[in-house]
Amino acid sequence: MERYIALLRGINVSGKNKISMSKLKEYFLELGFAQVTTYLNSGNVIFSSVIDNKNNLSNKIMFMIKDKFDLAIPVFIVLQEELAEILNYAPDWWGDDNKEIYDNLIFLMPPLSYEELCDVIGNPKDEYEKVWNYKNAVFWSFSRKDYKKTNWWSKTANSKVSCKITIRTANTVRKIVKL
């Protein structure tokens, strides 16, 4: 049995796409998943499964969400050990204790590539934001006071790739990889 993390995109944001984490956990258990844990209210579900195909898992979870909550929510699946490996390749500037910097990890939902992401939203502004791509994740940091000056801030939420990515903070990612 493998340990997975499901990252649901765009739930419980500004009162939209509301999903109860306790109900979500209940429905994950009904799907036959084991050791189900949720973290925060933003769609982070850690679970175990004998299914070894991430695409099948994602589809199964998306269909359940559509059936139980009547929402079409993209779901990104990553093995817990894969996420740990991704974090091992974090650049030195990402995820430190500097409260003035906002550190995020952008997950690219297959088949989206880093090159396609950049083609759509453009390159980051070096003076305001830093990015580092590793596998299907992009480490992204910027100054909290200058976030409106970044190229990616508004474009990650308002572009034709916004439904193909999901973003988590450094603290959230570090926590869910340990659960």
Short mmCIF file of N, CA and C in Angstrom, two decimals:
data_model
loop_
_atom_site.label_atom_id
_atom_site.label_comp_id
_atom_site.label_asym_id
_atom_site.label_seq_id
_atom_site.Cartn_x
_atom_site.Cartn_y
_atom_site.Cartn_z
N MET A 1 0.85 -1.18 0.00
CA MET A 1 0.00 0.00 0.00
C MET A 1 0.89 1.24 0.00
N GLU A 2 0.60 2.16 -0.91
CA GLU A 2 1.38 3.39 -1.04
C GLU A 2 0.71 4.53 -0.28
N ARG A 3 1.52 5.49 0.11
CA ARG A 3 1.03 6.69 0.80
C ARG A 3 1.02 7.84 -0.21
N TYR A 4 -0.15 8.45 -0.38
CA TYR A 4 -0.35 9.51 -1.37
C TYR A 4 -0.81 10.80 -0.71
N ILE A 5 -0.65 11.87 -1.47
CA ILE A 5 -1.20 13.17 -1.08
C ILE A 5 -2.06 13.66 -2.25
N ALA A 6 -3.30 13.99 -1.95
CA ALA A 6 -4.20 14.58 -2.94
C ALA A 6 -4.29 16.07 -2.64
N LEU A 7 -4.01 16.88 -3.62
CA LEU A 7 -4.12 18.33 -3.50
C LEU A 7 -5.29 18.77 -4.37
N LEU A 8 -6.35 19.23 -3.73
CA LEU A 8 -7.54 19.68 -4.44
C LEU A 8 -7.36 21.15 -4.78
N ARG A 9 -7.63 21.49 -6.02
CA ARG A 9 -7.40 22.86 -6.47
C ARG A 9 -8.63 23.74 -6.24
N GLY A 10 -8.39 24.87 -5.58
CA GLY A 10 -9.39 25.93 -5.50
C GLY A 10 -10.61 25.65 -4.65
N ILE A 11 -10.45 24.90 -3.56
CA ILE A 11 -11.61 24.71 -2.69
C ILE A 11 -11.51 25.62 -1.47
N ASN A 12 -12.68 25.97 -0.94
CA ASN A 12 -12.78 26.79 0.27
C ASN A 12 -11.97 28.09 0.18
N VAL A 13 -12.01 28.70 -1.00
CA VAL A 13 -11.31 29.97 -1.22
C VAL A 13 -12.35 31.07 -1.35
N SER A 14 -12.30 32.04 -0.46
CA SER A 14 -13.23 33.18 -0.48
C SER A 14 -14.69 32.74 -0.54
N GLY A 15 -15.01 31.69 0.19
CA GLY A 15 -16.38 31.21 0.25
C GLY A 15 -16.85 30.42 -0.96
N LYS A 16 -15.95 30.10 -1.87
CA LYS A 16 -16.31 29.36 -3.08
C LYS A 16 -15.84 27.91 -2.98
N ASN A 17 -16.56 27.05 -3.70
CA ASN A 17 -16.22 25.62 -3.76
C ASN A 17 -16.05 25.02 -2.37
N LYS A 18 -17.06 25.22 -1.54
CA LYS A 18 -16.99 24.77 -0.15
C LYS A 18 -17.06 23.24 -0.05
N ILE A 19 -16.10 22.70 0.66
CA ILE A 19 -16.06 21.27 0.94
C ILE A 19 -15.66 21.10 2.40
N SER A 20 -16.45 20.37 3.13
CA SER A 20 -16.15 20.05 4.52
C SER A 20 -15.04 19.01 4.56
N MET A 21 -13.99 19.27 5.32
CA MET A 21 -12.88 18.32 5.41
C MET A 21 -13.31 17.03 6.10
N SER A 22 -14.20 17.11 7.07
CA SER A 22 -14.65 15.88 7.73
C SER A 22 -15.47 15.02 6.76
N LYS A 23 -16.31 15.65 5.95
CA LYS A 23 -17.07 14.90 4.94
C LYS A 23 -16.13 14.35 3.87
N LEU A 24 -15.16 15.15 3.47
CA LEU A 24 -14.21 14.69 2.46
C LEU A 24 -13.46 13.45 2.96
N LYS A 25 -13.03 13.50 4.20
CA LYS A 25 -12.34 12.34 4.80
C LYS A 25 -13.26 11.12 4.80
N GLU A 26 -14.51 11.32 5.18
CA GLU A 26 -15.49 10.23 5.20
C GLU A 26 -15.63 9.60 3.80
N TYR A 27 -15.71 10.44 2.77
CA TYR A 27 -15.88 9.94 1.41
C TYR A 27 -14.61 9.26 0.89
N PHE A 28 -13.45 9.73 1.31
CA PHE A 28 -12.20 9.04 0.95
C PHE A 28 -12.21 7.63 1.54
N LEU A 29 -12.66 7.50 2.76
CA LEU A 29 -12.75 6.18 3.40
C LEU A 29 -13.74 5.30 2.65
N GLU A 30 -14.88 5.88 2.23
CA GLU A 30 -15.87 5.12 1.46
C GLU A 30 -15.30 4.60 0.15
N LEU A 31 -14.33 5.34 -0.43
CA LEU A 31 -13.69 4.90 -1.67
C LEU A 31 -12.72 3.74 -1.44
N GLY A 32 -12.49 3.39 -0.18
CA GLY A 32 -11.60 2.27 0.12
C GLY A 32 -10.19 2.69 0.48
N PHE A 33 -9.95 3.99 0.62
CA PHE A 33 -8.64 4.46 1.02
C PHE A 33 -8.47 4.29 2.53
N ALA A 34 -7.24 4.17 2.97
CA ALA A 34 -6.95 3.94 4.39
C ALA A 34 -6.11 5.08 4.94
N GLN A 35 -6.06 5.14 6.27
CA GLN A 35 -5.22 6.12 6.97
C GLN A 35 -5.40 7.53 6.39
N VAL A 36 -6.64 7.96 6.27
CA VAL A 36 -6.96 9.24 5.66
C VAL A 36 -6.83 10.36 6.69
N THR A 37 -6.08 11.39 6.30
CA THR A 37 -5.89 12.57 7.13
C THR A 37 -6.05 13.80 6.25
N THR A 38 -6.72 14.82 6.76
CA THR A 38 -6.77 16.09 6.03
C THR A 38 -5.95 17.10 6.81
N TYR A 39 -5.45 18.09 6.07
CA TYR A 39 -4.67 19.15 6.71
C TYR A 39 -5.16 20.49 6.18
N LEU A 40 -5.50 21.36 7.10
CA LEU A 40 -6.08 22.67 6.82
C LEU A 40 -7.40 22.50 6.07
N ASN A 41 -7.96 23.60 5.67
CA ASN A 41 -9.26 23.59 5.01
C ASN A 41 -9.12 23.81 3.51
N SER A 42 -7.91 23.65 3.00
CA SER A 42 -7.63 24.00 1.61
C SER A 42 -7.45 22.81 0.68
N GLY A 43 -7.88 21.62 1.12
CA GLY A 43 -7.87 20.49 0.21
C GLY A 43 -6.58 19.70 0.17
N ASN A 44 -6.02 19.40 1.32
CA ASN A 44 -4.83 18.57 1.41
C ASN A 44 -5.25 17.28 2.09
N VAL A 45 -5.19 16.17 1.35
CA VAL A 45 -5.63 14.89 1.89
C VAL A 45 -4.49 13.89 1.75
N ILE A 46 -4.10 13.30 2.86
CA ILE A 46 -3.05 12.30 2.88
C ILE A 46 -3.75 10.97 3.12
N PHE A 47 -3.41 9.96 2.30
CA PHE A 47 -4.12 8.69 2.39
C PHE A 47 -3.25 7.55 1.85
N SER A 48 -3.66 6.35 2.16
CA SER A 48 -2.99 5.15 1.66
C SER A 48 -3.93 4.43 0.71
N SER A 49 -3.35 3.78 -0.32
CA SER A 49 -4.15 3.06 -1.30
C SER A 49 -3.33 1.95 -1.94
N VAL A 50 -4.01 0.90 -2.35
CA VAL A 50 -3.37 -0.17 -3.11
C VAL A 50 -3.32 0.17 -4.59
N ILE A 51 -4.09 1.15 -5.01
CA ILE A 51 -4.08 1.59 -6.41
C ILE A 51 -2.74 2.26 -6.67
N ASP A 52 -2.05 1.84 -7.72
CA ASP A 52 -0.72 2.39 -7.98
C ASP A 52 -0.66 3.26 -9.24
N ASN A 53 -1.79 3.83 -9.61
CA ASN A 53 -1.85 4.68 -10.78
C ASN A 53 -2.42 6.04 -10.36
N LYS A 54 -1.58 7.09 -10.41
CA LYS A 54 -2.00 8.41 -9.94
C LYS A 54 -3.14 8.98 -10.77
N ASN A 55 -3.16 8.70 -12.05
CA ASN A 55 -4.24 9.19 -12.91
C ASN A 55 -5.56 8.55 -12.51
N ASN A 56 -5.55 7.24 -12.25
CA ASN A 56 -6.77 6.56 -11.79
C ASN A 56 -7.24 7.11 -10.45
N LEU A 57 -6.29 7.34 -9.54
CA LEU A 57 -6.65 7.91 -8.24
C LEU A 57 -7.28 9.28 -8.39
N SER A 58 -6.65 10.12 -9.20
CA SER A 58 -7.16 11.47 -9.42
C SER A 58 -8.57 11.43 -9.98
N ASN A 59 -8.79 10.60 -10.99
CA ASN A 59 -10.13 10.49 -11.59
C ASN A 59 -11.16 9.99 -10.59
N LYS A 60 -10.78 8.99 -9.82
CA LYS A 60 -11.70 8.43 -8.82
C LYS A 60 -12.12 9.50 -7.81
N ILE A 61 -11.16 10.30 -7.37
CA ILE A 61 -11.43 11.36 -6.40
C ILE A 61 -12.26 12.49 -7.03
N MET A 62 -11.92 12.87 -8.27
CA MET A 62 -12.69 13.91 -8.96
C MET A 62 -14.15 13.49 -9.14
N PHE A 63 -14.38 12.24 -9.52
CA PHE A 63 -15.76 11.75 -9.69
C PHE A 63 -16.50 11.75 -8.36
N MET A 64 -15.82 11.36 -7.29
CA MET A 64 -16.45 11.37 -5.97
C MET A 64 -16.83 12.80 -5.57
N ILE A 65 -15.94 13.76 -5.80
CA ILE A 65 -16.23 15.15 -5.46
C ILE A 65 -17.41 15.68 -6.28
N LYS A 66 -17.43 15.32 -7.54
CA LYS A 66 -18.55 15.74 -8.39
C LYS A 66 -19.86 15.13 -7.88
N ASP A 67 -19.82 13.85 -7.52
CA ASP A 67 -21.01 13.15 -7.04
C ASP A 67 -21.48 13.66 -5.68
N LYS A 68 -20.56 13.82 -4.75
CA LYS A 68 -20.92 14.15 -3.37
C LYS A 68 -21.10 15.65 -3.12
N PHE A 69 -20.32 16.48 -3.83
CA PHE A 69 -20.35 17.92 -3.58
C PHE A 69 -20.84 18.74 -4.78
N ASP A 70 -21.07 18.07 -5.90
CA ASP A 70 -21.49 18.72 -7.14
C ASP A 70 -20.50 19.81 -7.57
N LEU A 71 -19.21 19.49 -7.46
CA LEU A 71 -18.16 20.42 -7.86
C LEU A 71 -17.18 19.72 -8.80
N ALA A 72 -16.73 20.45 -9.81
CA ALA A 72 -15.70 19.94 -10.72
C ALA A 72 -14.36 20.50 -10.24
N ILE A 73 -13.65 19.70 -9.47
CA ILE A 73 -12.41 20.14 -8.83
C ILE A 73 -11.23 19.35 -9.38
N PRO A 74 -10.23 20.01 -9.95
CA PRO A 74 -9.01 19.29 -10.36
C PRO A 74 -8.28 18.75 -9.13
N VAL A 75 -7.72 17.56 -9.26
CA VAL A 75 -7.02 16.90 -8.16
C VAL A 75 -5.63 16.50 -8.63
N PHE A 76 -4.63 16.95 -7.89
CA PHE A 76 -3.24 16.58 -8.17
C PHE A 76 -2.83 15.52 -7.16
N ILE A 77 -2.29 14.41 -7.65
CA ILE A 77 -1.87 13.32 -6.78
C ILE A 77 -0.35 13.20 -6.84
N VAL A 78 0.26 13.06 -5.67
CA VAL A 78 1.70 12.84 -5.59
C VAL A 78 1.96 11.80 -4.50
N LEU A 79 2.90 10.91 -4.76
CA LEU A 79 3.32 9.99 -3.71
C LEU A 79 3.99 10.80 -2.61
N GLN A 80 3.76 10.42 -1.38
CA GLN A 80 4.37 11.14 -0.27
C GLN A 80 5.89 11.13 -0.39
N GLU A 81 6.47 10.01 -0.80
CA GLU A 81 7.93 9.93 -0.96
C GLU A 81 8.43 10.80 -2.12
N GLU A 82 7.60 10.97 -3.17
CA GLU A 82 7.97 11.87 -4.27
C GLU A 82 8.00 13.32 -3.80
N LEU A 83 7.03 13.69 -2.98
CA LEU A 83 7.00 15.06 -2.45
C LEU A 83 8.21 15.30 -1.56
N ALA A 84 8.58 14.31 -0.77
CA ALA A 84 9.78 14.43 0.07
C ALA A 84 11.01 14.63 -0.81
N GLU A 85 11.09 13.91 -1.91
CA GLU A 85 12.22 14.07 -2.83
C GLU A 85 12.23 15.48 -3.44
N ILE A 86 11.06 15.96 -3.85
CA ILE A 86 10.97 17.31 -4.42
C ILE A 86 11.50 18.33 -3.41
N LEU A 87 11.10 18.19 -2.15
CA LEU A 87 11.57 19.12 -1.12
C LEU A 87 13.07 19.03 -0.90
N ASN A 88 13.65 17.87 -1.12
CA ASN A 88 15.11 17.73 -1.01
C ASN A 88 15.84 18.53 -2.08
N TYR A 89 15.15 18.87 -3.17
CA TYR A 89 15.75 19.65 -4.24
C TYR A 89 15.35 21.13 -4.21
N ALA A 90 14.80 21.55 -3.10
CA ALA A 90 14.44 22.97 -2.96
C ALA A 90 15.69 23.82 -3.01
N PRO A 91 15.63 24.95 -3.71
CA PRO A 91 16.78 25.86 -3.73
C PRO A 91 17.01 26.47 -2.34
N ASP A 92 18.22 26.92 -2.10
CA ASP A 92 18.58 27.48 -0.79
C ASP A 92 17.71 28.67 -0.40
N TRP A 93 17.26 29.45 -1.36
CA TRP A 93 16.50 30.66 -1.06
C TRP A 93 15.03 30.38 -0.75
N TRP A 94 14.58 29.16 -0.92
CA TRP A 94 13.16 28.85 -0.76
C TRP A 94 12.85 28.29 0.62
N GLY A 95 11.81 28.84 1.23
CA GLY A 95 11.26 28.25 2.43
C GLY A 95 12.03 28.47 3.71
N ASP A 96 12.78 29.56 3.79
CA ASP A 96 13.47 29.83 5.05
C ASP A 96 12.51 30.55 6.01
N ASP A 97 13.01 31.04 7.09
CA ASP A 97 12.15 31.66 8.11
C ASP A 97 11.92 33.15 7.91
N ASN A 98 12.30 33.69 6.78
CA ASN A 98 12.12 35.10 6.50
C ASN A 98 10.63 35.40 6.28
N LYS A 99 10.02 36.09 7.21
CA LYS A 99 8.59 36.39 7.15
C LYS A 99 8.24 37.44 6.09
N GLU A 100 9.25 38.11 5.55
CA GLU A 100 9.02 39.11 4.50
C GLU A 100 8.87 38.47 3.12
N ILE A 101 9.24 37.20 3.02
CA ILE A 101 9.20 36.48 1.75
C ILE A 101 8.07 35.45 1.78
N TYR A 102 7.36 35.36 0.69
CA TYR A 102 6.27 34.40 0.55
C TYR A 102 6.78 33.26 -0.34
N ASP A 103 6.87 32.07 0.23
CA ASP A 103 7.39 30.91 -0.47
C ASP A 103 6.27 29.95 -0.82
N ASN A 104 6.17 29.59 -2.09
CA ASN A 104 5.13 28.70 -2.58
C ASN A 104 5.73 27.55 -3.37
N LEU A 105 4.97 26.49 -3.48
CA LEU A 105 5.31 25.40 -4.38
C LEU A 105 4.12 25.24 -5.32
N ILE A 106 4.38 25.42 -6.61
CA ILE A 106 3.34 25.29 -7.63
C ILE A 106 3.43 23.87 -8.18
N PHE A 107 2.33 23.14 -8.13
CA PHE A 107 2.28 21.79 -8.67
C PHE A 107 1.64 21.86 -10.06
N LEU A 108 2.32 21.29 -11.04
CA LEU A 108 1.85 21.28 -12.42
C LEU A 108 1.10 19.98 -12.68
N MET A 109 -0.17 20.10 -13.00
CA MET A 109 -0.98 18.91 -13.26
C MET A 109 -0.69 18.40 -14.66
N PRO A 110 -0.37 17.10 -14.77
CA PRO A 110 -0.08 16.54 -16.10
C PRO A 110 -1.25 16.77 -17.04
N PRO A 111 -0.94 17.06 -18.28
CA PRO A 111 0.35 17.03 -18.94
C PRO A 111 1.08 18.39 -18.97
N LEU A 112 0.64 19.36 -18.17
CA LEU A 112 1.25 20.68 -18.19
C LEU A 112 2.73 20.59 -17.84
N SER A 113 3.55 21.26 -18.64
CA SER A 113 5.00 21.31 -18.39
C SER A 113 5.39 22.71 -17.93
N TYR A 114 6.57 22.81 -17.39
CA TYR A 114 7.10 24.11 -16.96
C TYR A 114 7.19 25.06 -18.15
N GLU A 115 7.63 24.56 -19.29
CA GLU A 115 7.76 25.39 -20.48
C GLU A 115 6.40 25.94 -20.92
N GLU A 116 5.37 25.10 -20.87
CA GLU A 116 4.03 25.56 -21.23
C GLU A 116 3.52 26.60 -20.24
N LEU A 117 3.79 26.38 -18.96
CA LEU A 117 3.41 27.36 -17.94
C LEU A 117 4.02 28.72 -18.26
N CYS A 118 5.32 28.73 -18.53
CA CYS A 118 6.01 29.99 -18.84
C CYS A 118 5.53 30.60 -20.14
N ASP A 119 5.20 29.77 -21.13
CA ASP A 119 4.67 30.29 -22.39
C ASP A 119 3.38 31.07 -22.16
N VAL A 120 2.55 30.59 -21.23
CA VAL A 120 1.26 31.23 -20.98
C VAL A 120 1.39 32.44 -20.06
N ILE A 121 2.12 32.31 -18.96
CA ILE A 121 2.15 33.41 -18.00
C ILE A 121 3.41 34.27 -18.09
N GLY A 122 4.34 33.86 -18.93
CA GLY A 122 5.56 34.65 -19.11
C GLY A 122 6.61 34.28 -18.08
N ASN A 123 7.77 34.85 -18.27
CA ASN A 123 8.86 34.60 -17.34
C ASN A 123 8.69 35.44 -16.08
N PRO A 124 9.21 34.96 -14.97
CA PRO A 124 9.13 35.77 -13.75
C PRO A 124 10.00 37.02 -13.89
N LYS A 125 9.65 38.04 -13.12
CA LYS A 125 10.46 39.26 -13.07
C LYS A 125 11.56 39.03 -12.04
N ASP A 126 12.78 38.89 -12.53
CA ASP A 126 13.91 38.54 -11.66
C ASP A 126 14.08 39.46 -10.46
N GLU A 127 13.71 40.73 -10.62
CA GLU A 127 13.90 41.66 -9.51
C GLU A 127 12.85 41.49 -8.41
N TYR A 128 11.76 40.75 -8.70
CA TYR A 128 10.70 40.61 -7.72
C TYR A 128 10.38 39.17 -7.32
N GLU A 129 10.74 38.22 -8.14
CA GLU A 129 10.39 36.84 -7.84
C GLU A 129 11.47 35.88 -8.32
N LYS A 130 11.54 34.76 -7.61
CA LYS A 130 12.49 33.71 -7.96
C LYS A 130 11.72 32.44 -8.22
N VAL A 131 12.17 31.67 -9.22
CA VAL A 131 11.55 30.38 -9.49
C VAL A 131 12.64 29.34 -9.74
N TRP A 132 12.29 28.11 -9.44
CA TRP A 132 13.16 26.96 -9.68
C TRP A 132 12.25 25.79 -9.99
N ASN A 133 12.47 25.17 -11.13
CA ASN A 133 11.64 24.06 -11.56
C ASN A 133 12.33 22.74 -11.24
N TYR A 134 11.57 21.82 -10.64
CA TYR A 134 12.06 20.46 -10.43
C TYR A 134 10.90 19.50 -10.64
N LYS A 135 11.06 18.64 -11.62
CA LYS A 135 10.02 17.67 -11.99
C LYS A 135 8.71 18.39 -12.26
N ASN A 136 7.64 18.04 -11.56
CA ASN A 136 6.33 18.65 -11.82
C ASN A 136 5.99 19.71 -10.78
N ALA A 137 7.03 20.35 -10.24
CA ALA A 137 6.82 21.38 -9.22
C ALA A 137 7.72 22.58 -9.51
N VAL A 138 7.22 23.74 -9.12
CA VAL A 138 7.98 24.98 -9.31
C VAL A 138 8.06 25.68 -7.96
N PHE A 139 9.27 25.87 -7.48
CA PHE A 139 9.50 26.64 -6.26
C PHE A 139 9.41 28.11 -6.67
N TRP A 140 8.62 28.88 -5.93
CA TRP A 140 8.35 30.27 -6.30
C TRP A 140 8.34 31.12 -5.04
N SER A 141 9.17 32.15 -5.02
CA SER A 141 9.26 33.05 -3.87
C SER A 141 9.24 34.49 -4.33
N PHE A 142 8.66 35.34 -3.47
CA PHE A 142 8.63 36.78 -3.76
C PHE A 142 8.42 37.53 -2.46
N SER A 143 8.77 38.80 -2.49
CA SER A 143 8.60 39.67 -1.34
C SER A 143 7.11 39.96 -1.14
N ARG A 144 6.67 39.84 0.10
CA ARG A 144 5.25 40.11 0.39
C ARG A 144 4.86 41.54 0.01
N LYS A 145 5.76 42.49 0.22
CA LYS A 145 5.42 43.89 -0.06
C LYS A 145 5.38 44.19 -1.56
N ASP A 146 6.03 43.36 -2.36
CA ASP A 146 6.09 43.61 -3.80
C ASP A 146 5.28 42.62 -4.63
N TYR A 147 4.38 41.87 -4.01
CA TYR A 147 3.70 40.81 -4.75
C TYR A 147 2.95 41.33 -5.98
N LYS A 148 2.41 42.54 -5.91
CA LYS A 148 1.67 43.08 -7.06
C LYS A 148 2.59 43.43 -8.23
N LYS A 149 3.88 43.53 -7.96
CA LYS A 149 4.84 43.84 -9.02
C LYS A 149 5.35 42.59 -9.73
N THR A 150 5.07 41.42 -9.16
CA THR A 150 5.54 40.19 -9.79
C THR A 150 4.76 39.94 -11.07
N ASN A 151 5.34 39.17 -11.95
CA ASN A 151 4.65 38.81 -13.18
C ASN A 151 3.67 37.67 -12.94
N TRP A 152 3.99 36.78 -12.01
CA TRP A 152 3.20 35.56 -11.84
C TRP A 152 2.01 35.70 -10.91
N TRP A 153 1.99 36.66 -10.00
CA TRP A 153 0.95 36.71 -8.98
C TRP A 153 -0.45 36.65 -9.57
N SER A 154 -0.80 37.59 -10.40
CA SER A 154 -2.17 37.60 -10.95
C SER A 154 -2.35 36.54 -12.03
N LYS A 155 -1.29 36.22 -12.73
CA LYS A 155 -1.41 35.30 -13.86
C LYS A 155 -1.58 33.84 -13.44
N THR A 156 -1.10 33.47 -12.26
CA THR A 156 -1.30 32.08 -11.84
C THR A 156 -2.77 31.84 -11.50
N ALA A 157 -3.49 32.88 -11.17
CA ALA A 157 -4.91 32.74 -10.83
C ALA A 157 -5.83 33.06 -12.00
N ASN A 158 -5.35 33.82 -12.96
CA ASN A 158 -6.21 34.31 -14.03
C ASN A 158 -5.64 34.05 -15.41
N SER A 159 -5.37 32.82 -15.71
CA SER A 159 -4.87 32.48 -17.03
C SER A 159 -5.45 31.14 -17.46
N LYS A 160 -5.17 30.77 -18.70
CA LYS A 160 -5.73 29.51 -19.18
C LYS A 160 -5.05 28.29 -18.56
N VAL A 161 -4.00 28.48 -17.78
CA VAL A 161 -3.37 27.35 -17.08
C VAL A 161 -3.74 27.31 -15.60
N SER A 162 -4.51 28.26 -15.14
CA SER A 162 -4.82 28.31 -13.70
C SER A 162 -5.53 27.05 -13.20
N CYS A 163 -6.31 26.40 -14.06
CA CYS A 163 -6.99 25.18 -13.65
C CYS A 163 -6.08 23.95 -13.76
N LYS A 164 -4.84 24.16 -14.21
CA LYS A 164 -3.89 23.06 -14.37
C LYS A 164 -2.75 23.13 -13.35
N ILE A 165 -2.91 24.02 -12.38
CA ILE A 165 -1.90 24.13 -11.32
C ILE A 165 -2.61 24.21 -9.98
N THR A 166 -1.90 23.86 -8.94
CA THR A 166 -2.38 24.10 -7.58
C THR A 166 -1.16 24.53 -6.77
N ILE A 167 -1.36 25.45 -5.85
CA ILE A 167 -0.26 26.08 -5.14
C ILE A 167 -0.42 25.86 -3.64
N ARG A 168 0.71 25.57 -2.98
CA ARG A 168 0.73 25.43 -1.52
C ARG A 168 1.94 26.21 -0.99
N THR A 169 1.81 26.70 0.23
CA THR A 169 2.93 27.40 0.86
C THR A 169 3.99 26.39 1.30
N ALA A 170 5.19 26.90 1.55
CA ALA A 170 6.29 26.05 2.01
C ALA A 170 5.91 25.35 3.31
N ASN A 171 5.32 26.07 4.25
CA ASN A 171 4.95 25.47 5.52
C ASN A 171 3.93 24.35 5.35
N THR A 172 2.94 24.55 4.50
CA THR A 172 1.93 23.52 4.26
C THR A 172 2.56 22.28 3.66
N VAL A 173 3.40 22.47 2.65
CA VAL A 173 4.03 21.33 1.98
C VAL A 173 4.90 20.54 2.95
N ARG A 174 5.65 21.25 3.76
CA ARG A 174 6.51 20.54 4.73
C ARG A 174 5.68 19.76 5.75
N LYS A 175 4.55 20.30 6.12
CA LYS A 175 3.70 19.61 7.09
C LYS A 175 3.06 18.36 6.49
N ILE A 176 2.49 18.48 5.28
CA ILE A 176 1.77 17.34 4.71
C ILE A 176 2.71 16.20 4.31
N VAL A 177 3.95 16.51 4.02
CA VAL A 177 4.88 15.43 3.67
C VAL A 177 5.22 14.57 4.89
N LYS A 178 4.99 15.11 6.09
CA LYS A 178 5.29 14.38 7.33
C LYS A 178 4.09 13.64 7.90
N LEU A 179 2.87 13.98 7.46
CA LEU A 179 1.67 13.36 8.02
C LEU A 179 1.49 11.92 7.55
#
